[in-house]
mmCIF file of C-alpha atoms in Angstrom:
data_model
loop_
_atom_site.group_PDB
_atom_site.id
_atom_site.type_symbol
_atom_site.label_atom_id
_atom_site.label_comp_id
_atom_site.label_asym_id
_atom_site.label_seq_id
_atom_site.Cartn_x
_atom_site.Cartn_y
_atom_site.Cartn_z
ATOM 1 C CA UNK A 1 -29.247 21.241 -16.446
ATOM 2 C CA UNK A 2 -32.552 20.261 -14.923
ATOM 3 C CA UNK A 3 -31.123 21.188 -11.563
ATOM 4 C CA UNK A 4 -32.404 24.758 -11.709
ATOM 5 C CA UNK A 5 -35.931 23.404 -12.014
ATOM 6 C CA UNK A 6 -35.384 21.140 -9.007
ATOM 7 C CA UNK A 7 -34.434 24.081 -6.811
ATOM 8 C CA UNK A 8 -37.618 25.920 -7.822
ATOM 9 C CA UNK A 9 -39.936 22.997 -7.142
ATOM 10 C CA UNK A 10 -42.683 23.573 -4.555
ATOM 11 C CA UNK A 11 -44.971 21.326 -2.522
ATOM 12 C CA UNK A 12 -47.712 21.971 0.059
ATOM 13 C CA UNK A 13 -46.579 22.655 3.628
ATOM 14 C CA UNK A 14 -47.555 19.738 5.900
ATOM 15 C CA UNK A 15 -48.862 22.187 8.512
ATOM 16 C CA UNK A 16 -50.677 25.034 6.706
ATOM 17 C CA UNK A 17 -50.930 23.416 3.230
ATOM 18 C CA UNK A 18 -49.485 26.574 1.676
ATOM 19 C CA UNK A 19 -46.868 26.259 -1.082
ATOM 20 C CA UNK A 20 -43.308 25.827 0.114
ATOM 21 C CA UNK A 21 -40.091 25.332 -1.836
ATOM 22 C CA UNK A 22 -38.851 21.727 -1.807
ATOM 23 C CA UNK A 23 -35.484 22.818 -0.493
ATOM 24 C CA UNK A 24 -36.861 25.224 2.140
ATOM 25 C CA UNK A 25 -36.173 24.484 5.801
ATOM 26 C CA UNK A 26 -39.224 26.381 7.001
ATOM 27 C CA UNK A 27 -42.622 27.288 5.545
ATOM 28 C CA UNK A 28 -42.627 30.975 4.666
ATOM 29 C CA UNK A 29 -46.331 31.220 5.561
ATOM 30 C CA UNK A 30 -46.697 29.426 8.917
ATOM 31 C CA UNK A 31 -43.033 29.048 9.876
ATOM 32 C CA UNK A 32 -43.278 25.288 10.449
ATOM 33 C CA UNK A 33 -40.085 23.299 9.925
ATOM 34 C CA UNK A 34 -40.183 21.153 6.781
ATOM 35 C CA UNK A 35 -38.845 17.673 6.232
ATOM 36 C CA UNK A 36 -36.009 17.241 3.759
ATOM 37 C CA UNK A 37 -37.564 17.439 0.290
ATOM 38 C CA UNK A 38 -36.412 15.292 -2.590
ATOM 39 C CA UNK A 39 -33.713 17.472 -4.035
ATOM 40 C CA UNK A 40 -30.036 17.209 -4.890
ATOM 41 C CA UNK A 41 -27.189 18.038 -2.510
ATOM 42 C CA UNK A 42 -26.313 21.289 -4.276
ATOM 43 C CA UNK A 43 -29.842 22.684 -4.204
ATOM 44 C CA UNK A 44 -30.257 21.599 -0.603
ATOM 45 C CA UNK A 45 -27.334 23.790 0.385
ATOM 46 C CA UNK A 46 -28.292 26.583 -2.016
ATOM 47 C CA UNK A 47 -25.242 25.992 -4.205
ATOM 48 C CA UNK A 48 -24.897 26.030 -7.971
ATOM 49 C CA UNK A 49 -24.112 22.500 -9.249
ATOM 50 C CA UNK A 50 -20.519 22.938 -10.407
ATOM 51 C CA UNK A 51 -17.343 21.063 -9.583
ATOM 52 C CA UNK A 52 -15.504 24.192 -8.607
ATOM 53 C CA UNK A 53 -17.076 25.543 -5.456
ATOM 54 C CA UNK A 54 -16.105 28.205 -2.948
ATOM 55 C CA UNK A 55 -15.432 26.258 0.223
ATOM 56 C CA UNK A 56 -16.132 29.334 2.394
ATOM 57 C CA UNK A 57 -19.559 29.755 0.810
ATOM 58 C CA UNK A 58 -20.312 26.056 1.265
ATOM 59 C CA UNK A 59 -19.329 26.202 4.941
ATOM 60 C CA UNK A 60 -21.344 29.385 5.476
ATOM 61 C CA UNK A 61 -24.442 27.845 3.908
ATOM 62 C CA UNK A 62 -24.133 24.612 5.819
ATOM 63 C CA UNK A 63 -23.431 26.045 9.253
ATOM 64 C CA UNK A 64 -26.063 28.753 8.739
ATOM 65 C CA UNK A 65 -28.739 26.131 8.015
ATOM 66 C CA UNK A 66 -27.606 23.837 10.806
ATOM 67 C CA UNK A 67 -27.794 26.660 13.349
ATOM 68 C CA UNK A 68 -31.450 27.144 12.521
ATOM 69 C CA UNK A 69 -32.062 23.426 13.055
ATOM 70 C CA UNK A 70 -30.273 23.177 16.397
ATOM 71 C CA UNK A 71 -32.208 20.809 18.723
ATOM 72 C CA UNK A 72 -32.420 23.534 21.394
ATOM 73 C CA UNK A 73 -34.687 25.532 19.096
ATOM 74 C CA UNK A 74 -37.112 22.625 18.924
ATOM 75 C CA UNK A 75 -37.197 21.645 22.580
ATOM 76 C CA UNK A 76 -40.633 23.195 23.035
ATOM 77 C CA UNK A 77 -42.023 22.079 19.650
ATOM 78 C CA UNK A 78 -44.186 19.102 18.768
ATOM 79 C CA UNK A 79 -42.641 15.627 18.322
ATOM 80 C CA UNK A 80 -43.376 15.886 14.594
ATOM 81 C CA UNK A 81 -41.415 19.112 14.273
ATOM 82 C CA UNK A 82 -38.540 17.691 16.317
ATOM 83 C CA UNK A 83 -38.485 14.667 14.038
ATOM 84 C CA UNK A 84 -38.602 16.762 10.847
ATOM 85 C CA UNK A 85 -35.840 19.077 12.032
ATOM 86 C CA UNK A 86 -33.635 16.079 12.739
ATOM 87 C CA UNK A 87 -34.206 14.517 9.313
ATOM 88 C CA UNK A 88 -33.548 17.896 7.748
ATOM 89 C CA UNK A 89 -30.275 18.173 9.698
ATOM 90 C CA UNK A 90 -29.275 14.664 8.603
ATOM 91 C CA UNK A 91 -29.972 15.470 4.947
ATOM 92 C CA UNK A 92 -27.896 18.656 5.205
ATOM 93 C CA UNK A 93 -25.055 16.676 6.787
ATOM 94 C CA UNK A 94 -25.069 14.189 3.953
ATOM 95 C CA UNK A 95 -25.092 16.971 1.369
ATOM 96 C CA UNK A 96 -22.229 18.776 3.114
ATOM 97 C CA UNK A 97 -20.101 15.632 3.514
ATOM 98 C CA UNK A 98 -20.517 14.899 -0.192
ATOM 99 C CA UNK A 99 -19.868 18.394 -1.496
ATOM 100 C CA UNK A 100 -16.898 19.317 0.663
ATOM 101 C CA UNK A 101 -14.864 16.351 -0.611
ATOM 102 C CA UNK A 102 -13.659 16.956 -4.199
ATOM 103 C CA UNK A 103 -13.676 13.244 -5.012
ATOM 104 C CA UNK A 104 -17.208 12.675 -3.701
ATOM 105 C CA UNK A 105 -18.349 15.925 -5.310
ATOM 106 C CA UNK A 106 -17.033 14.855 -8.722
ATOM 107 C CA UNK A 107 -18.633 11.406 -8.408
ATOM 108 C CA UNK A 108 -21.919 13.012 -7.326
ATOM 109 C CA UNK A 109 -21.911 15.464 -10.239
ATOM 110 C CA UNK A 110 -21.288 12.587 -12.633
ATOM 111 C CA UNK A 111 -24.227 10.736 -11.113
ATOM 112 C CA UNK A 112 -26.406 13.825 -11.626
ATOM 113 C CA UNK A 113 -25.302 13.801 -15.256
ATOM 114 C CA UNK A 114 -26.317 10.119 -15.545
ATOM 115 C CA UNK A 115 -22.706 9.092 -15.876
ATOM 116 C CA UNK A 116 -22.087 7.213 -12.665
ATOM 117 C CA UNK A 117 -18.570 6.149 -11.741
ATOM 118 C CA UNK A 118 -19.179 3.711 -8.961
ATOM 119 C CA UNK A 119 -16.215 4.271 -6.675
ATOM 120 C CA UNK A 120 -17.601 1.870 -4.100
ATOM 121 C CA UNK A 121 -18.324 -0.966 -6.498
ATOM 122 C CA UNK A 122 -16.777 -4.406 -6.530
ATOM 123 C CA UNK A 123 -15.685 -3.973 -10.120
ATOM 124 C CA UNK A 124 -12.079 -3.994 -11.186
ATOM 125 C CA UNK A 125 -10.380 -1.828 -13.765
ATOM 126 C CA UNK A 126 -7.561 -2.608 -16.140
ATOM 127 C CA UNK A 127 -6.400 0.817 -17.295
ATOM 128 C CA UNK A 128 -2.736 -0.171 -17.795
ATOM 129 C CA UNK A 129 -1.405 3.374 -17.980
ATOM 130 C CA UNK A 130 -3.012 4.479 -14.716
ATOM 131 C CA UNK A 131 -2.236 1.242 -12.883
ATOM 132 C CA UNK A 132 1.389 1.040 -14.018
ATOM 133 C CA UNK A 133 1.962 4.640 -12.954
ATOM 134 C CA UNK A 134 0.295 4.041 -9.588
ATOM 135 C CA UNK A 135 2.225 0.809 -9.037
ATOM 136 C CA UNK A 136 5.519 2.633 -9.622
ATOM 137 C CA UNK A 137 4.592 5.543 -7.378
ATOM 138 C CA UNK A 138 3.430 3.254 -4.570
ATOM 139 C CA UNK A 139 6.764 1.404 -4.859
ATOM 140 C CA UNK A 140 8.665 4.694 -4.575
ATOM 141 C CA UNK A 141 6.769 5.493 -1.397
ATOM 142 C CA UNK A 142 7.327 2.006 0.001
ATOM 143 C CA UNK A 143 11.053 2.293 -0.696
ATOM 144 C CA UNK A 144 11.535 5.811 0.709
ATOM 145 C CA UNK A 145 13.697 5.622 3.814
ATOM 146 C CA UNK A 146 14.367 9.191 4.901
ATOM 147 C CA UNK A 147 12.053 12.004 5.940
ATOM 148 C CA UNK A 148 13.468 14.143 3.125
ATOM 149 C CA UNK A 149 12.680 11.485 0.506
ATOM 150 C CA UNK A 150 9.147 10.900 1.676
ATOM 151 C CA UNK A 151 8.514 14.641 2.085
ATOM 152 C CA UNK A 152 9.406 15.166 -1.577
ATOM 153 C CA UNK A 153 7.159 12.284 -2.676
ATOM 154 C CA UNK A 154 4.326 13.463 -0.435
ATOM 155 C CA UNK A 155 4.497 17.018 -1.805
ATOM 156 C CA UNK A 156 4.521 15.667 -5.359
ATOM 157 C CA UNK A 157 1.496 13.466 -4.606
ATOM 158 C CA UNK A 158 -0.413 16.411 -3.118
ATOM 159 C CA UNK A 159 0.418 18.512 -6.175
ATOM 160 C CA UNK A 160 -0.885 15.741 -8.446
ATOM 161 C CA UNK A 161 -4.169 15.677 -6.536
ATOM 162 C CA UNK A 162 -4.618 19.422 -7.013
ATOM 163 C CA UNK A 163 -3.644 19.233 -10.685
ATOM 164 C CA UNK A 164 -6.149 16.435 -11.242
ATOM 165 C CA UNK A 165 -8.885 18.509 -9.576
ATOM 166 C CA UNK A 166 -8.106 21.368 -11.987
ATOM 167 C CA UNK A 167 -8.362 18.966 -14.921
ATOM 168 C CA UNK A 168 -11.682 17.622 -13.623
ATOM 169 C CA UNK A 169 -12.994 21.154 -13.346
ATOM 170 C CA UNK A 170 -11.901 21.895 -16.910
ATOM 171 C CA UNK A 171 -13.541 18.687 -18.153
ATOM 172 C CA UNK A 172 -16.842 19.569 -16.462
ATOM 173 C CA UNK A 173 -16.669 23.105 -17.833
ATOM 174 C CA UNK A 174 -16.075 21.722 -21.318
ATOM 175 C CA UNK A 175 -18.997 19.315 -20.735
ATOM 176 C CA UNK A 176 -16.666 16.425 -21.492
ATOM 177 C CA UNK A 177 -18.317 13.949 -19.136
ATOM 178 C CA UNK A 178 -16.270 10.931 -20.277
ATOM 179 C CA UNK A 179 -13.052 12.766 -19.522
ATOM 180 C CA UNK A 180 -14.432 13.940 -16.166
ATOM 181 C CA UNK A 181 -15.295 10.338 -15.308
ATOM 182 C CA UNK A 182 -11.849 9.087 -16.310
ATOM 183 C CA UNK A 183 -10.183 11.807 -14.233
ATOM 184 C CA UNK A 184 -12.434 11.134 -11.245
ATOM 185 C CA UNK A 185 -11.226 7.546 -11.177
ATOM 186 C CA UNK A 186 -7.679 8.855 -11.436
ATOM 187 C CA UNK A 187 -8.373 11.244 -8.553
ATOM 188 C CA UNK A 188 -9.451 8.287 -6.425
ATOM 189 C CA UNK A 189 -6.055 6.667 -6.980
ATOM 190 C CA UNK A 190 -4.119 9.907 -6.537
ATOM 191 C CA UNK A 191 -5.935 10.631 -3.270
ATOM 192 C CA UNK A 192 -5.054 7.173 -2.006
ATOM 193 C CA UNK A 193 -1.431 7.717 -3.030
ATOM 194 C CA UNK A 194 -1.283 11.096 -1.281
ATOM 195 C CA UNK A 195 -2.838 9.597 1.891
ATOM 196 C CA UNK A 196 -0.275 6.798 1.794
ATOM 197 C CA UNK A 197 2.621 9.218 1.397
ATOM 198 C CA UNK A 198 1.336 11.433 4.206
ATOM 199 C CA UNK A 199 0.905 8.477 6.570
ATOM 200 C CA UNK A 200 4.447 7.287 5.870
ATOM 201 C CA UNK A 201 5.804 10.814 6.304
ATOM 202 C CA UNK A 202 4.245 10.998 9.769
ATOM 203 C CA UNK A 203 5.590 7.543 10.611
ATOM 204 C CA UNK A 204 9.157 8.386 9.513
ATOM 205 C CA UNK A 205 9.081 11.787 11.217
ATOM 206 C CA UNK A 206 8.223 10.137 14.530
ATOM 207 C CA UNK A 207 10.790 7.387 14.130
ATOM 208 C CA UNK B 1 -14.019 -6.267 11.579
ATOM 209 C CA UNK B 2 -11.825 -9.237 12.423
ATOM 210 C CA UNK B 3 -9.575 -10.844 9.868
ATOM 211 C CA UNK B 4 -9.376 -14.624 9.793
ATOM 212 C CA UNK B 5 -6.154 -16.361 10.839
ATOM 213 C CA UNK B 6 -5.484 -17.306 7.212
ATOM 214 C CA UNK B 7 -5.706 -13.681 6.059
ATOM 215 C CA UNK B 8 -3.364 -12.604 8.857
ATOM 216 C CA UNK B 9 -0.925 -15.415 8.021
ATOM 217 C CA UNK B 10 -0.802 -14.474 4.323
ATOM 218 C CA UNK B 11 -0.586 -10.786 5.216
ATOM 219 C CA UNK B 12 2.260 -11.228 7.696
ATOM 220 C CA UNK B 13 4.102 -13.876 5.669
ATOM 221 C CA UNK B 14 3.092 -13.174 2.092
ATOM 222 C CA UNK B 15 4.198 -15.878 -0.335
ATOM 223 C CA UNK B 16 5.822 -15.138 -3.667
ATOM 224 C CA UNK B 17 6.190 -11.375 -3.353
ATOM 225 C CA UNK B 18 8.244 -9.907 -6.151
ATOM 226 C CA UNK B 19 8.508 -9.129 -9.813
ATOM 227 C CA UNK B 20 9.469 -10.945 -12.965
ATOM 228 C CA UNK B 21 10.681 -9.408 -16.186
ATOM 229 C CA UNK B 22 7.472 -8.549 -17.975
ATOM 230 C CA UNK B 23 9.289 -8.602 -21.329
ATOM 231 C CA UNK B 24 10.324 -12.249 -20.849
ATOM 232 C CA UNK B 25 8.509 -14.357 -23.453
ATOM 233 C CA UNK B 26 7.588 -16.960 -20.804
ATOM 234 C CA UNK B 27 6.091 -14.443 -18.389
ATOM 235 C CA UNK B 28 2.468 -13.298 -18.334
ATOM 236 C CA UNK B 29 1.584 -10.155 -16.405
ATOM 237 C CA UNK B 30 -1.807 -9.168 -15.018
ATOM 238 C CA UNK B 31 -2.296 -5.643 -13.702
ATOM 239 C CA UNK B 32 -5.667 -4.775 -12.196
ATOM 240 C CA UNK B 33 -7.093 -2.199 -9.854
ATOM 241 C CA UNK B 34 -10.053 -1.893 -7.518
ATOM 242 C CA UNK B 35 -11.423 1.637 -7.571
ATOM 243 C CA UNK B 36 -13.363 0.972 -4.362
ATOM 244 C CA UNK B 37 -10.158 1.080 -2.330
ATOM 245 C CA UNK B 38 -7.673 2.545 -4.783
ATOM 246 C CA UNK B 39 -5.872 -0.805 -4.694
ATOM 247 C CA UNK B 40 -3.508 -1.959 -7.373
ATOM 248 C CA UNK B 41 -2.405 -5.566 -7.890
ATOM 249 C CA UNK B 42 0.236 -7.056 -10.195
ATOM 250 C CA UNK B 43 0.329 -10.800 -10.658
ATOM 251 C CA UNK B 44 2.873 -12.535 -12.854
ATOM 252 C CA UNK B 45 3.232 -16.132 -13.978
ATOM 253 C CA UNK B 46 6.143 -17.982 -15.551
ATOM 254 C CA UNK B 47 4.952 -20.666 -17.931
ATOM 255 C CA UNK B 48 6.864 -23.770 -19.061
ATOM 256 C CA UNK B 49 6.941 -24.818 -22.743
ATOM 257 C CA UNK B 50 4.357 -27.478 -21.807
ATOM 258 C CA UNK B 51 1.950 -24.775 -20.662
ATOM 259 C CA UNK B 52 2.355 -25.384 -16.931
ATOM 260 C CA UNK B 53 2.716 -22.473 -14.531
ATOM 261 C CA UNK B 54 6.149 -22.949 -12.943
ATOM 262 C CA UNK B 55 6.300 -19.857 -10.805
ATOM 263 C CA UNK B 56 4.128 -16.939 -9.769
ATOM 264 C CA UNK B 57 4.885 -13.593 -8.173
ATOM 265 C CA UNK B 58 2.738 -10.731 -6.998
ATOM 266 C CA UNK B 59 2.960 -7.182 -5.815
ATOM 267 C CA UNK B 60 -0.110 -5.656 -4.250
ATOM 268 C CA UNK B 61 -0.694 -2.256 -2.748
ATOM 269 C CA UNK B 62 -3.899 -2.576 -0.831
ATOM 270 C CA UNK B 63 -5.506 -3.822 2.325
ATOM 271 C CA UNK B 64 -4.737 -7.059 4.147
ATOM 272 C CA UNK B 65 -7.438 -8.973 2.283
ATOM 273 C CA UNK B 66 -6.111 -7.892 -1.123
ATOM 274 C CA UNK B 67 -2.580 -8.936 -0.176
ATOM 275 C CA UNK B 68 -3.788 -12.260 1.252
ATOM 276 C CA UNK B 69 -5.946 -12.955 -1.825
ATOM 277 C CA UNK B 70 -3.063 -12.395 -4.243
ATOM 278 C CA UNK B 71 -0.626 -14.338 -2.032
ATOM 279 C CA UNK B 72 -3.014 -17.301 -1.928
ATOM 280 C CA UNK B 73 -3.584 -17.244 -5.689
ATOM 281 C CA UNK B 74 0.155 -17.330 -6.434
ATOM 282 C CA UNK B 75 0.371 -20.478 -4.279
ATOM 283 C CA UNK B 76 -2.616 -22.078 -5.937
ATOM 284 C CA UNK B 77 -1.602 -21.512 -9.556
ATOM 285 C CA UNK B 78 1.843 -23.125 -9.341
ATOM 286 C CA UNK B 79 1.768 -26.454 -11.178
ATOM 287 C CA UNK B 80 -1.557 -25.678 -12.810
ATOM 288 C CA UNK B 81 -2.230 -25.387 -16.530
ATOM 289 C CA UNK B 82 -3.216 -21.981 -17.906
ATOM 290 C CA UNK B 83 -6.845 -23.004 -18.242
ATOM 291 C CA UNK B 84 -6.963 -24.402 -14.713
ATOM 292 C CA UNK B 85 -5.487 -21.167 -13.370
ATOM 293 C CA UNK B 86 -7.912 -19.023 -15.346
ATOM 294 C CA UNK B 87 -10.786 -21.076 -13.942
ATOM 295 C CA UNK B 88 -10.084 -20.066 -10.325
ATOM 296 C CA UNK B 89 -13.167 -18.369 -8.904
ATOM 297 C CA UNK B 90 -13.172 -15.483 -6.483
ATOM 298 C CA UNK B 91 -15.667 -17.400 -4.337
ATOM 299 C CA UNK B 92 -13.043 -20.116 -3.765
ATOM 300 C CA UNK B 93 -10.537 -17.488 -2.650
ATOM 301 C CA UNK B 94 -13.065 -15.748 -0.409
ATOM 302 C CA UNK B 95 -14.088 -19.050 1.130
ATOM 303 C CA UNK B 96 -10.535 -20.227 1.772
ATOM 304 C CA UNK B 97 -9.653 -16.933 3.481
ATOM 305 C CA UNK B 98 -13.077 -16.532 5.147
ATOM 306 C CA UNK B 99 -13.319 -12.982 3.805
ATOM 307 C CA UNK B 100 -16.161 -10.874 5.214
ATOM 308 C CA UNK B 101 -18.713 -9.615 2.654
ATOM 309 C CA UNK B 102 -17.209 -6.088 2.545
ATOM 310 C CA UNK B 103 -13.894 -7.598 1.420
ATOM 311 C CA UNK B 104 -15.220 -9.857 -1.328
ATOM 312 C CA UNK B 105 -14.022 -7.369 -3.954
ATOM 313 C CA UNK B 106 -10.437 -8.169 -2.903
ATOM 314 C CA UNK B 107 -10.929 -11.763 -4.042
ATOM 315 C CA UNK B 108 -12.520 -10.485 -7.274
ATOM 316 C CA UNK B 109 -9.374 -8.466 -7.825
ATOM 317 C CA UNK B 110 -7.193 -11.575 -7.416
ATOM 318 C CA UNK B 111 -9.379 -13.582 -9.791
ATOM 319 C CA UNK B 112 -9.208 -10.834 -12.398
ATOM 320 C CA UNK B 113 -5.438 -10.522 -11.909
ATOM 321 C CA UNK B 114 -4.735 -14.205 -12.665
ATOM 322 C CA UNK B 115 -7.125 -14.115 -15.632
ATOM 323 C CA UNK B 116 -5.333 -11.024 -16.943
ATOM 324 C CA UNK B 117 -1.920 -12.693 -16.485
ATOM 325 C CA UNK B 118 -3.062 -15.780 -18.407
ATOM 326 C CA UNK B 119 -4.565 -13.600 -21.146
ATOM 327 C CA UNK B 120 -1.346 -11.582 -21.394
ATOM 328 C CA UNK B 121 0.738 -14.754 -21.734
ATOM 329 C CA UNK B 122 -1.589 -16.188 -24.389
ATOM 330 C CA UNK B 123 -1.500 -12.911 -26.296
ATOM 331 C CA UNK B 124 2.307 -12.935 -26.196
ATOM 332 C CA UNK B 125 2.602 -16.467 -27.487
ATOM 333 C CA UNK B 126 -0.202 -16.072 -29.975
ATOM 334 C CA UNK B 127 -2.079 -18.981 -28.412
ATOM 335 C CA UNK B 128 -5.086 -16.959 -27.313
#
């Protein structure tokens, strides 16, 4: 992947003009904070671009970077540095929000591989197998009347989400991008189903 | 975001909710989904020998706008010919329900659902 090259890219520091890595937060020569360079979410957080990621590592990277960009550290700095540190923090936020969510992470990886599945698009799909299955499962949830029933359905839905994530990981590892895209769409529906089941479980438990 | 009174009316009192036997020779079934919201919509039509839509049913799992759009379409298509039904535009649905721009895809879903139902019926009867 061309991603390795992206993480090695350098540009001149705005302050001292010395070379600085595109994904660096600070210039290693003069120490000035850098604006968010044009790089992908994985490189920005110092992660390898894979679907399967270690959530602890991701959190450690993110919170470690954010600590160094805390506004208190820039209170005495120039307006330019305050502004850059804020844009850098915003870019890190966006990267973190995308990578911590398996569905967004899968969609983002597909986009990096030039195989966009537009989960926010207006388009409709007519995959009869997926839709029929989802229609039946949503009906089961709608018809569940007891906490025990909905708990079983909710657990099954959660298990399906995890299973689908495993399949997505396998598809990415096998470099089967079409399959990864198909499964990512499926994950969108399964996530919705699991959310639905969980919401109803909470509602029935309170009632 | 505020829903219009028409959306709320269709959402609270949806018309024609239900299912028909999809294996019935006179029934066309359209099943479509909107990945943006994880919605799924089933729209079915019962067609007379003269090619007029006698009855329509829907089942939608989605937001209020998706339910209202499918409810409205089932009302509109009754008494129409297959071609008239397939000619319904999502813009007409969106306008009638005063859908906000972020919910336009719900009306697209309803348009695609009726088109799919008509196509399914035509395929069944060999007329398409």
